[in-house]
Amino acid sequence: MEWQAPKIQRRKARQITVGSVKVGGDAPISVQSMTCTDTMDVDATVKQILALENAGADIVRVTVPTLEATDAFEKIVKQVHIPVVSDIHFDYRIAIECAKKGAAALRINPGNIGSHERIEMVCQAAKDYGLPIRVGVNAGSLDKDLLEKYGSPCPDAMVEAALRAAQTLDEHNFTDYAFSVKASELNLCVAAYRQLAQKTDAPLHLGITEAGGLTGGTVLSAIGIGQLLQEGIGDTLRVSLAADPVEEIKVGWAILKSLHLRSRGAEIVACPTCGRRGIDVVATVNELESRLSDIRQSIKIAVMGCVVNGPGEAKHADIAVCGGAKGNCLIYENGEMMGKFPCSQAVQIIEERVRARVK
């Protein structure tokens, strides 16, 4: 009998709706990113969001720093196809305008919105337009009284900040909210999410904030987000990288696919390559990733350098290539060998077989 990984039992969270995307409950874990363009540059922002859509983003967040930017925000929303969350700090009027102008959700911190009356107005606008609110807590911007109480950012302080915000929204009869409790310190962040998950049934937005560049940020995010997801914690995620936002989507999907929580597009398994290789593994993988980036259906491809592990991996892949001798390679489909082919033809043959399968 073939071994199978145990199914992850997800934490039971209530469900919210972000545009056309359900978050929480039994909905698939969604993948998010945030634009890094100037919001006032509508064309550039739209172009970036469309690229994120193509990469597999379910939701995108856009900063709206001024009242003037709400007009640009409205134009952006009308030209894209996935839900757009408006990211707002300090000025309650911006939140209200974004609600009117097409936001799918509001990302705020009630603590920096201001008075009871201003929070009430934001909650009312969200109710009027059927929008949820994400309460974003960050270890780097905790309220002064919490830092004085706890001495430094810690899980207790972050969770108290989140629950304090929730109490504020609850007092305004607004319960359609989600939380994030992000930190750049991996263990602090994970501990805060674990603790918060025990104290609320609100959906949780996962992320290691300010994780770093492409390599370092990917490692931190995969470890932190992966731990939490494996424990059943998390309903949506964003991988924060100092890189092209499209890379955030790629990494987010890779995390979900590795845990068998969601699947999308071509999953390429490849050996780390060594002196035994009979095919250029690195070049083959890079070429396949480029050629198959438009594939949406789930399909598993194995690229193996030699016959040591190649045939074994081929049995578990939809399509596989294994380096052989004298410039030839073996190509498999559904675990059965199709034949021996020149290595120079491998990428073309694999692409043809993939496209034939996903028509």
XYZ file of C-alpha atoms in Angstrom:
359
model
C 0.000 0.000 0.000
C 1.352 3.418 -0.942
C 2.113 5.692 2.034
C 0.040 8.849 2.285
C 0.610 11.908 4.458
C -2.016 12.354 7.179
C -4.633 14.944 6.311
C -4.254 18.260 8.089
C -7.164 19.032 10.395
C -7.828 22.738 10.034
C -8.878 24.920 12.918
C -12.577 25.794 12.794
C -12.875 29.476 11.914
C -15.939 31.469 11.069
C -16.120 32.562 7.462
C -15.882 35.988 5.878
C -16.244 36.986 2.234
C -13.647 39.118 0.445
C -15.231 39.989 -2.878
C -15.711 36.622 -4.569
C -13.327 34.792 -2.214
C -14.413 32.980 0.928
C -11.936 33.069 3.809
C -12.267 30.750 6.785
C -14.654 27.883 7.389
C -14.000 25.113 4.904
C -12.901 27.483 2.116
C -9.531 26.820 0.454
C -6.622 28.715 1.971
C -6.228 31.774 -0.242
C -2.969 33.321 -1.440
C -2.470 37.077 -1.276
C 0.079 39.705 -2.185
C 0.357 43.487 -2.086
C 1.281 45.885 -4.851
C 4.498 47.879 -4.555
C 3.676 50.468 -7.213
C 2.623 54.053 -6.565
C -1.160 53.775 -6.219
C -1.539 57.080 -8.049
C 0.067 55.400 -11.078
C -3.061 53.542 -12.142
C -1.566 51.874 -15.223
C 1.445 50.499 -13.355
C -0.686 49.246 -10.480
C -3.199 47.566 -12.776
C -0.364 45.944 -14.722
C 1.111 44.551 -11.513
C -2.230 43.225 -10.276
C -2.872 41.494 -13.607
C 0.560 39.853 -13.316
C -0.353 38.701 -9.809
C -3.657 37.326 -11.088
C -1.789 35.370 -13.748
C 0.579 33.959 -11.113
C -2.358 32.705 -9.051
C -3.212 35.456 -6.563
C -6.664 35.095 -5.029
C -6.670 38.520 -3.341
C -4.463 41.595 -3.648
C -3.934 44.498 -1.263
C -3.299 48.083 -2.357
C -2.186 50.904 -0.107
C -4.381 53.998 -0.148
C -2.356 56.642 1.690
C -4.402 59.767 0.910
C -7.926 60.844 0.083
C -6.721 61.800 -3.390
C -5.559 58.199 -3.918
C -9.115 56.885 -3.491
C -9.944 58.089 -7.003
C -7.006 56.120 -8.390
C -8.059 53.143 -6.261
C -11.520 53.206 -7.833
C -10.038 53.172 -11.334
C -7.732 50.285 -10.427
C -10.520 48.122 -9.012
C -12.556 48.481 -12.201
C -9.720 47.126 -14.380
C -8.815 43.935 -12.494
C -10.600 40.681 -11.785
C -9.654 39.627 -8.243
C -10.781 41.238 -4.982
C -8.777 44.301 -3.960
C -8.276 45.105 -0.275
C -7.569 48.728 0.627
C -4.748 49.207 3.136
C -5.478 52.226 5.333
C -3.847 53.881 8.308
C -4.901 56.850 10.454
C -7.483 58.637 8.274
C -10.967 57.169 8.753
C -12.248 59.139 5.750
C -10.042 57.091 3.406
C -11.614 53.867 4.663
C -15.109 55.223 4.076
C -14.250 56.399 0.559
C -12.621 53.078 -0.340
C -15.729 51.240 0.836
C -17.755 53.392 -1.562
C -15.290 52.975 -4.420
C -15.062 49.220 -4.752
C -12.868 47.814 -1.993
C -13.482 44.135 -1.269
C -12.243 44.556 2.312
C -10.594 47.132 4.553
C -7.269 46.553 6.265
C -7.093 48.833 9.307
C -5.912 49.015 12.877
C -8.777 50.441 14.939
C -6.233 51.858 17.382
C -4.884 54.339 14.847
C -8.245 55.263 13.322
C -9.135 57.551 16.185
C -12.217 58.304 18.230
C -15.227 56.121 19.007
C -17.248 58.096 16.474
C -14.701 57.609 13.693
C -14.500 53.872 14.256
C -18.302 53.735 14.243
C -18.348 55.477 10.864
C -15.831 53.022 9.387
C -17.785 50.037 10.723
C -20.997 51.457 9.301
C -19.422 51.942 5.881
C -18.160 48.348 5.958
C -21.651 47.137 6.897
C -23.297 49.242 4.200
C -21.108 47.770 1.471
C -20.805 44.248 2.884
C -17.075 44.426 3.518
C -15.010 42.584 6.114
C -12.202 44.249 8.037
C -8.744 42.791 8.603
C -7.197 43.897 11.852
C -3.448 44.002 11.288
C -1.240 43.761 14.378
C 2.498 44.186 13.877
C 5.180 43.634 16.505
C 6.938 46.758 15.279
C 4.009 49.100 15.900
C 2.379 48.031 19.152
C 0.646 50.628 21.293
C 2.873 52.355 23.830
C 0.908 51.090 26.825
C 1.375 47.483 25.708
C 5.115 47.956 25.343
C 5.216 49.490 28.814
C 3.171 46.620 30.221
C 5.190 43.795 28.664
C 8.577 45.489 28.252
C 9.014 44.500 24.610
C 7.062 42.937 21.733
C 5.971 39.435 22.766
C 3.135 37.041 21.918
C 1.046 38.188 24.895
C 1.316 41.821 23.805
C 0.437 41.049 20.193
C -2.550 38.905 21.111
C -3.796 41.511 23.571
C -3.552 44.143 20.826
C -5.602 41.940 18.481
C -8.275 41.152 21.068
C -8.442 44.796 22.105
C -9.162 45.720 18.474
C -11.761 42.949 18.269
C -13.479 44.253 21.380
C -13.637 47.696 19.805
C -15.280 46.304 16.673
C -17.609 44.092 18.702
C -18.766 47.148 20.638
C -19.834 48.623 17.309
C -21.734 45.402 16.489
C -19.213 44.534 13.788
C -17.990 40.933 13.804
C -17.048 40.400 10.165
C -13.298 40.611 10.752
C -10.063 38.644 10.428
C -6.739 38.982 12.242
C -3.068 39.029 11.438
C -0.368 39.165 14.132
C 2.854 39.558 12.182
C 6.462 39.919 13.257
C 9.815 39.682 11.501
C 11.116 37.393 14.281
C 10.004 33.931 13.234
C 9.444 32.327 16.636
C 7.672 35.385 18.034
C 5.314 35.423 15.074
C 4.509 31.713 15.236
C 3.928 31.841 18.994
C 1.555 34.815 18.629
C -0.535 33.046 15.983
C -0.685 29.858 18.067
C -1.882 31.791 21.087
C -4.412 33.853 19.152
C -5.808 30.744 17.466
C -6.862 29.504 20.907
C -8.670 32.728 21.800
C -10.786 33.507 18.738
C -12.694 31.812 15.959
C -12.011 34.694 13.562
C -10.145 33.815 10.346
C -6.375 34.253 10.541
C -4.252 35.871 7.843
C -0.755 34.342 8.072
C 2.524 36.044 7.307
C 6.053 36.658 8.536
C 6.367 40.390 8.002
C 9.543 41.991 6.677
C 10.870 38.477 6.093
C 13.661 39.640 3.787
C 14.782 39.107 0.222
C 13.826 36.305 -2.119
C 15.983 33.585 -0.572
C 15.937 34.540 3.100
C 12.316 35.617 3.057
C 11.232 32.424 1.326
C 12.996 30.301 3.950
C 11.534 32.209 6.910
C 8.047 32.248 5.423
C 8.107 28.573 4.493
C 9.191 27.594 8.002
C 6.823 29.908 9.869
C 3.734 29.702 7.674
C 4.360 26.011 7.050
C 4.465 25.211 10.783
C 1.182 26.974 11.399
C -0.592 25.468 8.416
C 0.544 21.989 9.402
C -1.042 22.597 12.798
C -4.282 23.565 11.082
C -3.873 27.289 11.772
C -4.461 29.800 8.984
C -7.145 30.696 6.452
C -5.283 32.970 4.053
C -1.619 33.883 3.664
C 0.823 36.385 2.293
C 4.520 35.693 1.831
C 6.224 39.073 2.383
C 9.360 39.444 0.265
C 11.612 42.316 -0.721
C 11.184 41.144 -4.306
C 8.760 41.205 -7.209
C 5.312 40.515 -5.661
C 4.791 37.764 -8.233
C 7.463 35.809 -6.337
C 5.291 36.053 -3.215
C 2.489 34.257 -5.026
C 4.824 31.562 -6.341
C 6.192 30.862 -2.865
C 2.730 30.930 -1.300
C 1.483 28.319 -3.744
C 4.604 26.229 -3.244
C 3.953 26.149 0.508
C 0.337 25.062 0.033
C 1.265 22.442 -2.547
C 4.006 20.978 -0.350
C 1.444 20.427 2.433
C -1.193 19.083 -0.004
C -3.566 21.882 0.994
C -4.071 23.249 -2.520
C -2.736 22.444 -5.927
C -2.348 24.572 -9.020
C -0.249 24.423 -12.143
C 2.867 22.392 -12.820
C 4.638 21.007 -9.763
C 8.206 20.181 -10.755
C 10.195 17.735 -8.632
C 13.902 17.755 -9.459
C 17.057 16.187 -8.086
C 19.782 18.530 -6.774
C 22.045 17.253 -9.619
C 25.501 15.704 -9.340
C 28.322 14.360 -11.508
C 26.244 11.347 -12.550
C 23.688 13.448 -14.379
C 22.920 12.604 -17.960
C 20.787 15.680 -18.540
C 21.200 19.332 -17.585
C 18.692 19.331 -14.717
C 18.928 23.033 -13.875
C 18.455 24.219 -17.452
C 15.621 21.738 -18.013
C 13.755 22.838 -14.880
C 14.186 26.534 -15.710
C 12.940 26.036 -19.247
C 9.934 23.992 -18.165
C 8.972 26.552 -15.492
C 9.104 29.285 -18.118
C 7.181 27.398 -20.783
C 4.502 26.031 -18.437
C 3.869 29.159 -16.359
C 0.413 29.544 -17.921
C -0.779 26.067 -16.890
C -3.555 26.203 -14.285
C -4.432 22.534 -13.891
C -2.488 20.484 -11.386
C 0.187 18.242 -12.890
C 3.360 16.731 -11.420
C 6.589 16.608 -13.417
C 9.836 14.949 -12.303
C 13.222 15.973 -13.713
C 15.898 13.533 -12.591
C 19.544 13.562 -13.582
C 20.285 9.845 -13.692
C 18.874 6.335 -13.275
C 19.696 6.027 -9.547
C 16.464 7.649 -8.335
C 14.915 8.619 -11.648
C 12.728 5.576 -12.376
C 11.423 5.548 -8.795
C 10.403 9.200 -8.921
C 8.891 8.674 -12.351
C 6.341 6.268 -10.842
C 4.945 9.082 -8.684
C 4.830 11.766 -11.390
C 2.439 12.363 -14.267
C 5.365 12.981 -16.602
C 9.060 12.448 -15.892
C 12.419 12.671 -17.571
C 15.496 10.764 -16.452
C 18.992 11.404 -17.763
C 20.666 8.490 -19.489
C 23.881 7.871 -21.404
C 25.329 9.289 -24.594
C 23.107 12.361 -24.709
C 19.873 10.415 -24.382
C 17.196 10.444 -21.710
C 14.205 8.334 -20.696
C 10.750 9.931 -20.655
C 7.889 8.468 -18.636
C 4.166 9.132 -18.543
C 1.897 7.751 -15.810
C 4.861 5.765 -14.543
C 5.375 3.956 -17.853
C 8.407 4.576 -20.028
C 7.517 6.216 -23.333
C 10.967 5.601 -24.754
C 14.487 6.916 -25.136
C 14.960 10.355 -26.688
C 17.792 12.826 -27.278
C 18.119 15.131 -24.243
C 17.882 18.111 -26.584
C 14.255 17.150 -27.301
C 13.175 16.516 -23.706
C 11.675 19.922 -22.908
C 9.675 20.040 -26.125
C 8.314 16.512 -25.649
C 7.345 17.167 -22.019
C 5.615 20.438 -22.905
C 3.643 18.709 -25.667
C 2.547 15.911 -23.333
C 1.553 18.370 -20.577
C -0.545 20.476 -22.928
C -2.186 17.368 -24.347
C -3.191 16.303 -20.834
C -4.629 19.632 -19.709
C -6.679 20.549 -22.772
